[in-house]
Tab-separated table of C-alpha atoms and ligand atoms in Angstrom:
chain	number	residue	atom	x	y	z
A	1	UNK	CA	97.759	92.141	94.306
A	2	UNK	CA	99.688	95.067	95.805
A	3	UNK	CA	102.965	96.061	94.066
A	4	UNK	CA	105.609	98.862	94.112
A	5	UNK	CA	105.876	99.854	90.823
A	6	UNK	CA	108.794	102.030	89.255
A	7	UNK	CA	106.717	103.997	86.738
A	8	UNK	CA	109.392	106.122	84.894
A	9	UNK	CA	113.170	107.653	85.062
A	10	UNK	CA	113.545	109.937	87.728
A	11	UNK	CA	110.058	109.166	89.716
A	12	UNK	CA	109.551	108.303	92.820
A	13	UNK	CA	107.769	104.604	93.096
A	14	UNK	CA	103.964	104.221	93.662
A	15	UNK	CA	102.108	101.527	95.384
A	16	UNK	CA	99.431	100.117	92.687
A	17	UNK	CA	96.879	97.185	92.151
A	18	UNK	CA	98.266	94.818	89.484
A	19	UNK	CA	97.772	91.382	88.234
A	20	UNK	CA	99.066	88.386	90.190
A	21	UNK	CA	101.556	87.113	88.019
A	22	UNK	CA	101.492	83.264	86.943
A	23	UNK	CA	104.805	81.006	86.217
A	24	UNK	CA	105.841	79.713	82.794
A	25	UNK	CA	107.956	76.656	82.038
A	26	UNK	CA	111.048	76.137	84.436
A	27	UNK	CA	109.555	78.829	86.817
A	28	UNK	CA	108.226	79.309	90.478
A	29	UNK	CA	105.198	81.571	91.972
A	30	UNK	CA	106.524	82.090	95.236
A	31	UNK	CA	103.908	83.961	97.594
A	32	UNK	CA	106.803	86.922	98.902
A	33	UNK	CA	107.799	86.759	102.635
A	34	UNK	CA	110.202	89.801	102.443
A	35	UNK	CA	111.475	92.348	100.349
A	36	UNK	CA	114.592	94.651	101.396
A	37	UNK	CA	115.072	98.188	99.953
A	38	UNK	CA	118.402	98.522	98.561
A	39	UNK	CA	120.220	101.885	98.424
A	40	UNK	CA	120.446	100.825	94.463
A	41	UNK	CA	116.905	100.992	94.129
A	42	UNK	CA	117.290	104.911	94.813
A	43	UNK	CA	119.783	105.191	92.228
A	44	UNK	CA	117.416	103.627	89.644
A	45	UNK	CA	114.737	105.584	90.497
A	46	UNK	CA	115.801	109.011	91.250
A	47	UNK	CA	119.202	109.223	89.191
A	48	UNK	CA	119.209	106.989	86.460
A	49	UNK	CA	118.231	108.376	82.623
A	50	UNK	CA	117.462	106.491	79.611
A	51	UNK	CA	121.121	106.166	78.780
A	52	UNK	CA	122.165	105.060	82.272
A	53	UNK	CA	119.384	102.860	83.167
A	54	UNK	CA	118.741	101.176	79.875
A	55	UNK	CA	118.624	97.862	81.623
A	56	UNK	CA	116.246	99.081	84.609
A	57	UNK	CA	113.809	100.781	81.788
A	58	UNK	CA	110.272	101.257	83.940
A	59	UNK	CA	107.857	99.976	84.441
A	60	UNK	CA	108.416	97.284	86.472
A	61	UNK	CA	108.176	95.986	90.174
A	62	UNK	CA	110.889	96.593	92.210
A	63	UNK	CA	112.110	94.433	94.829
A	64	UNK	CA	115.688	92.612	94.085
A	65	UNK	CA	116.145	91.113	97.694
A	66	UNK	CA	113.513	89.061	98.389
A	67	UNK	CA	112.503	85.712	100.019
A	68	UNK	CA	109.338	84.008	99.797
A	69	UNK	CA	106.856	80.743	100.252
A	70	UNK	CA	106.799	78.426	97.377
A	71	UNK	CA	103.043	78.886	96.023
A	72	UNK	CA	102.869	77.258	93.051
A	73	UNK	CA	105.443	75.760	90.229
A	74	UNK	CA	105.093	76.075	86.362
A	75	UNK	CA	105.172	73.236	83.913
A	76	UNK	CA	108.879	70.695	84.286
A	77	UNK	CA	109.357	71.925	87.869
A	78	UNK	CA	109.661	69.553	89.701
A	79	UNK	CA	111.525	68.941	93.629
A	80	UNK	CA	109.231	71.743	95.285
A	81	UNK	CA	106.823	71.455	97.928
A	82	UNK	CA	104.088	74.502	98.873
A	83	UNK	CA	104.953	76.377	101.498
A	84	UNK	CA	108.748	75.863	101.732
A	85	UNK	CA	110.996	78.965	102.019
A	86	UNK	CA	113.702	80.260	99.767
A	87	UNK	CA	115.880	83.055	99.167
A	88	UNK	CA	115.735	84.734	95.674
A	89	UNK	CA	119.188	84.801	93.711
A	90	UNK	CA	118.443	88.102	91.925
A	91	UNK	CA	120.864	88.560	89.087
A	92	UNK	CA	119.496	87.255	85.708
A	93	UNK	CA	122.379	86.453	82.481
A	94	UNK	CA	121.832	85.152	79.429
A	95	UNK	CA	122.157	81.746	81.549
A	96	UNK	CA	124.451	80.023	79.045
A	97	UNK	CA	127.915	81.857	78.991
A	98	UNK	CA	130.777	80.579	81.177
A	99	UNK	CA	130.143	83.033	84.022
A	100	UNK	CA	126.218	81.875	83.682
A	101	UNK	CA	126.676	78.118	83.830
A	102	UNK	CA	129.149	78.408	86.847
A	103	UNK	CA	126.471	80.765	88.714
A	104	UNK	CA	127.909	83.891	88.218
A	105	UNK	CA	124.901	85.385	86.373
A	106	UNK	CA	126.062	88.704	88.272
A	107	UNK	CA	129.199	88.610	86.108
A	108	UNK	CA	127.171	87.182	82.951
A	109	UNK	CA	129.493	87.608	79.439
A	110	UNK	CA	126.594	89.017	77.924
A	111	UNK	CA	125.401	91.570	80.503
A	112	UNK	CA	125.796	94.401	78.075
A	113	UNK	CA	122.989	93.363	75.943
A	114	UNK	CA	120.983	91.581	78.260
A	115	UNK	CA	117.426	93.303	78.311
A	116	UNK	CA	117.325	93.471	82.487
A	117	UNK	CA	119.927	93.032	85.181
A	118	UNK	CA	118.181	91.470	87.650
A	119	UNK	CA	114.562	90.194	88.921
A	120	UNK	CA	113.771	93.669	90.393
A	121	UNK	CA	115.974	95.857	88.516
A	122	UNK	CA	114.662	95.652	84.889
A	123	UNK	CA	112.047	93.074	85.154
A	124	UNK	CA	109.189	92.187	88.244
A	125	UNK	CA	111.068	91.961	91.132
A	126	UNK	CA	109.556	91.253	94.811
A	127	UNK	CA	107.863	94.352	96.384
A	128	UNK	CA	104.627	92.526	95.831
A	129	UNK	CA	102.498	89.715	97.591
A	130	UNK	CA	103.679	87.552	94.689
A	131	UNK	CA	106.501	87.123	92.313
A	132	UNK	CA	107.791	84.797	89.404
A	133	UNK	CA	111.094	83.407	89.634
A	134	UNK	CA	113.118	80.867	87.528
A	135	UNK	CA	113.448	77.726	89.750
A	136	UNK	CA	116.955	77.616	89.154
A	137	UNK	CA	117.614	80.961	91.083
A	138	UNK	CA	116.147	79.508	94.488
A	139	UNK	CA	118.107	78.707	97.679
A	140	UNK	CA	116.572	76.842	100.427
A	141	UNK	CA	116.204	78.491	103.916
A	142	UNK	CA	114.888	75.130	105.437
A	143	UNK	CA	113.321	76.154	109.148
A	144	UNK	CA	115.247	79.582	109.136
A	145	UNK	CA	113.174	82.721	109.359
A	146	UNK	CA	112.477	83.703	105.818
A	147	UNK	CA	111.564	87.577	106.598
A	148	UNK	CA	114.721	88.265	108.282
A	149	UNK	CA	116.147	86.250	105.476
A	150	UNK	CA	115.126	88.760	102.833
A	151	UNK	CA	118.669	91.126	103.187
A	152	UNK	CA	120.688	87.949	102.583
A	153	UNK	CA	119.834	88.315	98.887
A	154	UNK	CA	121.961	91.483	98.615
A	155	UNK	CA	122.590	93.339	101.435
A	156	UNK	CA	124.807	90.051	102.728
A	157	UNK	CA	125.585	88.064	99.777
A	158	UNK	CA	127.473	91.564	97.797
A	159	UNK	CA	129.704	92.173	100.803
A	160	UNK	CA	130.233	88.324	101.399
A	161	UNK	CA	131.659	88.539	97.700
A	162	UNK	CA	133.634	91.119	98.474
A	163	UNK	CA	135.010	89.815	101.613
A	164	UNK	CA	135.752	86.338	100.013
A	165	UNK	CA	137.429	87.568	97.088
A	166	UNK	CA	139.442	90.194	99.857
A	167	UNK	CA	140.507	86.795	102.045
A	168	UNK	CA	144.131	86.587	100.903
A	169	UNK	CA	144.659	89.759	102.452
A	170	UNK	CA	142.970	88.805	105.813
A	171	UNK	CA	144.235	85.297	106.237
A	172	UNK	CA	146.742	84.941	109.376
A	173	UNK	CA	147.184	87.163	112.641
A	174	UNK	CA	147.356	90.584	113.282
A	175	UNK	CA	145.384	91.673	110.065
A	176	UNK	CA	142.530	94.783	109.916
A	177	UNK	CA	139.623	95.102	107.972
A	178	UNK	CA	138.134	98.740	107.492
A	179	UNK	CA	134.373	99.346	106.660
A	180	UNK	CA	133.019	102.856	105.643
A	181	UNK	CA	129.437	103.219	105.493
A	182	UNK	CA	127.308	101.351	108.151
A	183	UNK	CA	123.988	101.080	106.266
A	184	UNK	CA	122.404	97.719	105.381
A	185	UNK	CA	125.169	96.321	103.660
A	186	UNK	CA	127.952	97.653	106.011
A	187	UNK	CA	126.383	96.451	109.047
A	188	UNK	CA	126.383	92.833	107.939
A	189	UNK	CA	129.963	93.182	106.065
A	190	UNK	CA	130.871	93.587	109.779
A	191	UNK	CA	129.187	90.202	110.773
A	192	UNK	CA	130.746	88.312	107.839
A	193	UNK	CA	134.070	89.545	108.514
A	194	UNK	CA	133.866	88.354	112.083
A	195	UNK	CA	132.556	85.154	110.718
A	196	UNK	CA	135.139	84.588	108.150
A	197	UNK	CA	138.333	85.971	109.610
A	198	UNK	CA	140.353	86.895	112.957
A	199	UNK	CA	140.821	90.554	111.691
A	200	UNK	CA	140.221	93.490	113.678
A	201	UNK	CA	137.638	95.547	112.384
A	202	UNK	CA	137.421	99.167	111.729
A	203	UNK	CA	134.291	100.811	111.171
A	204	UNK	CA	133.393	104.559	109.856
A	205	UNK	CA	130.105	106.326	109.396
A	206	UNK	CA	129.161	109.952	110.511
A	207	UNK	CA	125.837	108.598	111.903
A	208	UNK	CA	126.259	108.059	115.567
A	209	UNK	CA	123.449	105.112	115.879
A	210	UNK	CA	125.099	103.323	112.682
A	211	UNK	CA	128.277	103.621	114.860
A	212	UNK	CA	127.216	102.462	117.946
A	213	UNK	CA	125.740	99.259	116.348
A	214	UNK	CA	128.808	98.737	114.585
A	215	UNK	CA	130.383	98.783	117.701
A	216	UNK	CA	128.457	96.839	119.336
A	217	UNK	CA	128.907	94.072	116.686
A	218	UNK	CA	132.949	94.082	117.485
A	219	UNK	CA	134.158	96.410	115.488
A	220	UNK	CA	136.518	99.618	116.660
A	221	UNK	CA	134.829	102.582	115.048
A	222	UNK	CA	136.137	105.993	114.030
A	223	UNK	CA	133.785	108.733	112.854
A	224	UNK	CA	133.949	110.031	109.356
A	225	UNK	CA	135.481	113.322	109.617
A	226	UNK	CA	138.769	114.983	108.253
A	227	UNK	CA	141.098	113.048	111.011
A	228	UNK	CA	139.474	109.636	109.723
A	229	UNK	CA	142.801	108.457	108.220
A	230	UNK	CA	145.270	109.367	110.870
A	231	UNK	CA	142.792	107.523	113.628
A	232	UNK	CA	142.617	104.574	111.377
A	233	UNK	CA	146.140	104.751	110.663
A	234	UNK	CA	146.930	104.881	114.229
A	235	UNK	CA	144.753	102.057	115.428
A	236	UNK	CA	146.677	99.924	113.062
A	237	UNK	CA	150.061	100.696	114.757
A	238	UNK	CA	151.305	103.349	111.732
A	239	UNK	CA	151.125	100.353	109.258
A	240	UNK	CA	147.379	100.916	107.828
A	241	UNK	CA	144.618	98.192	107.145
A	242	UNK	CA	144.836	95.019	104.968
A	243	UNK	CA	141.629	95.382	103.261
A	244	UNK	CA	139.087	98.244	102.903
A	245	UNK	CA	135.260	98.132	101.910
A	246	UNK	CA	133.600	100.929	100.828
A	247	UNK	CA	129.962	100.898	100.784
A	248	UNK	CA	129.625	104.687	100.256
A	249	UNK	CA	131.837	105.095	96.850
A	250	UNK	CA	132.441	108.659	96.540
A	251	UNK	CA	135.579	110.371	95.837
A	252	UNK	CA	136.179	111.192	99.304
A	253	UNK	CA	135.555	107.551	100.577
A	254	UNK	CA	137.627	105.876	97.882
A	255	UNK	CA	140.587	108.194	98.810
A	256	UNK	CA	140.239	107.777	102.567
A	257	UNK	CA	140.180	103.846	102.119
A	258	UNK	CA	143.088	104.323	99.812
A	259	UNK	CA	145.143	106.630	102.318
A	260	UNK	CA	144.146	104.143	105.324
A	261	UNK	CA	145.749	100.972	103.060
A	262	UNK	CA	148.797	99.387	103.937
A	263	UNK	CA	151.432	98.168	101.399
A	264	UNK	CA	149.813	95.578	99.377
A	265	UNK	CA	146.645	96.341	100.394
A	266	UNK	CA	143.038	95.883	98.827
A	267	UNK	CA	140.389	98.460	98.673
A	268	UNK	CA	136.949	97.132	97.361
A	269	UNK	CA	134.782	100.087	96.519
A	270	UNK	CA	130.875	98.401	96.683
A	271	UNK	CA	128.603	101.776	96.929
A	272	UNK	CA	127.618	102.495	93.773
A	273	UNK	CA	127.668	106.594	94.352
A	274	UNK	CA	130.442	106.912	90.866
A	275	UNK	CA	133.173	108.883	92.702
A	276	UNK	CA	136.318	108.836	90.604
A	277	UNK	CA	139.506	107.460	92.465
A	278	UNK	CA	142.992	108.886	91.875
A	279	UNK	CA	146.499	107.287	91.670
A	280	UNK	CA	149.710	108.567	91.657
A	281	UNK	CA	153.040	106.684	92.101
A	282	UNK	CA	154.333	108.875	95.028
A	283	UNK	CA	151.644	109.131	97.209
A	284	UNK	CA	149.496	105.794	97.028
A	285	UNK	CA	150.820	102.616	99.066
A	286	UNK	CA	152.719	100.237	96.770
A	287	UNK	CA	151.089	97.430	95.493
A	288	UNK	CA	147.436	98.514	96.747
A	289	UNK	CA	145.127	96.954	94.260
A	290	UNK	CA	141.608	98.925	93.947
A	291	UNK	CA	138.403	96.715	93.063
A	292	UNK	CA	134.853	97.373	91.869
A	293	UNK	CA	132.239	94.560	92.722
A	294	UNK	CA	129.035	93.699	91.548
A	295	UNK	CA	126.705	91.223	93.655
A	296	UNK	CA	127.667	87.939	94.126
A	297	UNK	CA	127.186	84.556	92.856
A	298	UNK	CA	124.423	81.490	93.308
A	299	UNK	CA	127.264	79.349	95.267
A	300	UNK	CA	127.699	82.167	97.182
A	301	UNK	CA	124.129	82.821	97.956
A	302	UNK	CA	124.261	78.794	99.103
A	303	UNK	CA	127.039	79.934	101.825
A	304	UNK	CA	125.597	82.954	103.070
A	305	UNK	CA	122.396	81.268	103.672
A	306	UNK	CA	124.352	78.770	105.408
A	307	UNK	CA	126.062	81.392	107.918
A	308	UNK	CA	122.298	82.668	108.451
A	309	UNK	CA	121.036	78.979	109.395
A	310	UNK	CA	123.858	78.576	111.924
A	311	UNK	CA	123.394	81.951	113.256
A	312	UNK	CA	126.917	83.436	112.288
A	313	UNK	CA	124.982	86.474	110.265
A	314	UNK	CA	121.650	87.754	111.478
A	315	UNK	CA	120.384	90.691	109.463
A	316	UNK	CA	118.496	93.610	111.770
A	317	UNK	CA	115.216	94.671	109.870
A	318	UNK	CA	112.563	96.881	110.353
A	319	UNK	CA	109.573	95.470	108.995
A	320	UNK	CA	106.974	97.411	106.988
A	321	UNK	CA	103.595	96.389	105.696
A	322	UNK	CA	103.115	96.770	102.040
A	323	UNK	CA	100.688	99.849	102.568
A	324	UNK	CA	103.490	101.338	104.244
A	325	UNK	CA	106.349	100.337	101.928
A	326	UNK	CA	106.656	103.654	100.353
A	327	UNK	CA	107.314	105.268	103.675
A	328	UNK	CA	110.510	102.552	103.805
A	329	UNK	CA	112.080	104.082	100.690
A	330	UNK	CA	111.181	107.973	101.630
A	331	UNK	CA	113.111	106.718	104.761
A	332	UNK	CA	115.909	105.053	102.751
A	333	UNK	CA	116.043	108.092	100.589
A	334	UNK	CA	116.455	110.607	103.187
A	335	UNK	CA	119.395	108.547	105.356
A	336	UNK	CA	116.689	108.374	107.932
A	337	UNK	CA	116.802	103.968	108.483
A	338	UNK	CA	118.486	102.696	110.925
A	339	UNK	CA	118.205	99.217	110.143
A	340	UNK	CA	117.535	97.248	106.877
A	341	UNK	CA	114.184	97.948	105.744
A	342	UNK	CA	112.363	95.069	104.662
A	343	UNK	CA	108.558	95.386	103.140
A	344	UNK	CA	106.490	91.946	104.436
A	345	UNK	CA	103.322	92.037	102.005
A	346	UNK	CA	101.620	89.131	104.072
A	347	UNK	CA	102.066	90.948	107.476
A	348	UNK	CA	99.789	89.599	110.460
A	349	UNK	CA	98.376	86.540	107.941
B	401	NAD	P1	122.308	102.719	103.020
B	401	NAD	O1	121.532	103.861	102.652
B	401	NAD	O2	121.610	101.674	104.026
B	401	NAD	O3	123.763	102.696	104.265
B	401	NAD	C1	124.555	104.092	103.658
B	401	NAD	C2	125.769	104.402	104.615
B	401	NAD	O4	126.508	105.101	104.401
B	401	NAD	C3	124.573	104.998	105.620
B	401	NAD	O5	124.934	104.343	107.064
B	401	NAD	C4	125.320	106.493	105.737
B	401	NAD	O6	125.195	107.177	106.667
B	401	NAD	C5	127.152	105.908	105.305
B	401	NAD	N1	127.271	106.985	104.634
B	401	NAD	C6	127.211	107.952	103.873
B	401	NAD	N2	128.135	109.237	103.462
B	401	NAD	C7	129.296	108.579	104.315
B	401	NAD	C8	130.189	109.054	104.147
B	401	NAD	N3	130.815	110.143	103.286
B	401	NAD	N4	131.708	108.344	104.964
B	401	NAD	C9	130.932	107.486	105.604
B	401	NAD	N5	129.615	106.855	105.885
B	401	NAD	C10	128.444	107.564	104.795
B	401	NAD	O7	122.670	102.234	101.880
B	401	NAD	P2	123.231	99.946	101.463
B	401	NAD	O8	121.850	99.590	100.773
B	401	NAD	O9	123.857	99.608	102.088
B	401	NAD	O10	123.824	100.375	100.435
B	401	NAD	C11	125.620	100.996	100.228
B	401	NAD	C12	125.949	101.213	98.848
B	401	NAD	O11	126.350	100.331	98.055
B	401	NAD	C13	124.452	101.928	98.043
B	401	NAD	O12	125.727	103.010	96.848
B	401	NAD	C14	124.477	101.183	96.768
B	401	NAD	O13	123.545	101.456	96.152
B	401	NAD	C15	125.315	99.944	97.031
B	401	NAD	N6	125.296	99.015	96.835
B	401	NAD	C16	126.012	97.958	95.641
B	401	NAD	C17	126.003	96.527	95.301
B	401	NAD	C18	127.132	96.180	94.589
B	401	NAD	O14	126.674	94.969	93.964
B	401	NAD	N7	128.089	97.013	93.788
B	401	NAD	C19	125.027	96.259	95.590
B	401	NAD	C20	124.047	96.506	96.554
B	401	NAD	C21	124.178	98.287	97.048
B	402	ZN	ZN1	125.736	85.008	80.732
């Protein structure tokens, strides 16, 4: 079968012919419906070194944001029907610590010593015609479209977790939320904020088409430039926003999120660009929290799937065949995508 393989550190992935996998005990073979291209993959293949990318050691098949149809089950697996559609929960922890048994494999207590991070991050993922996943990592999609659903597994689950954790700041009337970086995750974050809160949503990016899309989805947009903090504060009547979500994560965007915040606000950094944050007692809003988050939990992915099935969130995607998968990664790397790129290995079948 064809697969997109990350073959070596600091090397662009390649499209290769590999063996179709077979499911072991407790596992399921999925016929892949869709595999989303996430910016984190760019960090994995372009930036990480053997030191920083110890748990994403090549070679492995990329694709940590996937959906598919049941093809075959391994020994001991019951209750699944061939052809039924599922989302794949990506994070794979030790499976037995307190976090893992609660379905929070993203925060496995043994994360530091686990060999890989997730399905598609350190072990084979879904950028392929078929993939093998532990049966417990499957979240049912019912009759909802599995291809447009693929981004739910990361581009929706990650902002969902960040927003749900920030809800105490957004409950009640007259609240403001700020979304910085309107790509794959940021656009869905706007939909999730609308579905879960009554907050006024302010959104910022430097790409006109990304801002237009956010505006069409109900956000007030502010171009990302040296005047953005003043413009955002003005929209809030000078008070500042109650919760900010930074989907870029460089020092200037973290600083903008801090500066745009109200007293008692929360700044959540989702982007993994590694920007450093500054603090001093005099210039930062009092009682402002600063938070980094990583992905989301298994129960939260069930909640995300429910929002999708209710029509409350709909990832906007552009699809690529397996033969064009590397194109999608080139466009993502160059910042040229305007929708989430989803590779569809069985396109036209
Ligand atoms: P993307 O490439 O689809 O979108 C990034 C967007 O940010 C683009 O629209 C771009 O124009 C905009 N942008 C870039 N610099 C900006 C700036 N200075 N100000 C405002 N906007 C700016 O990326 P994505 O797939 O949505 O991922 C976003 C980030 O989240 C990446 O860093 C990714 O690695 C990270 N991520 C983190 C987690 C986690 O668990 N923490 C999970 C998934 C992705
Ligand atoms: Zn664990």
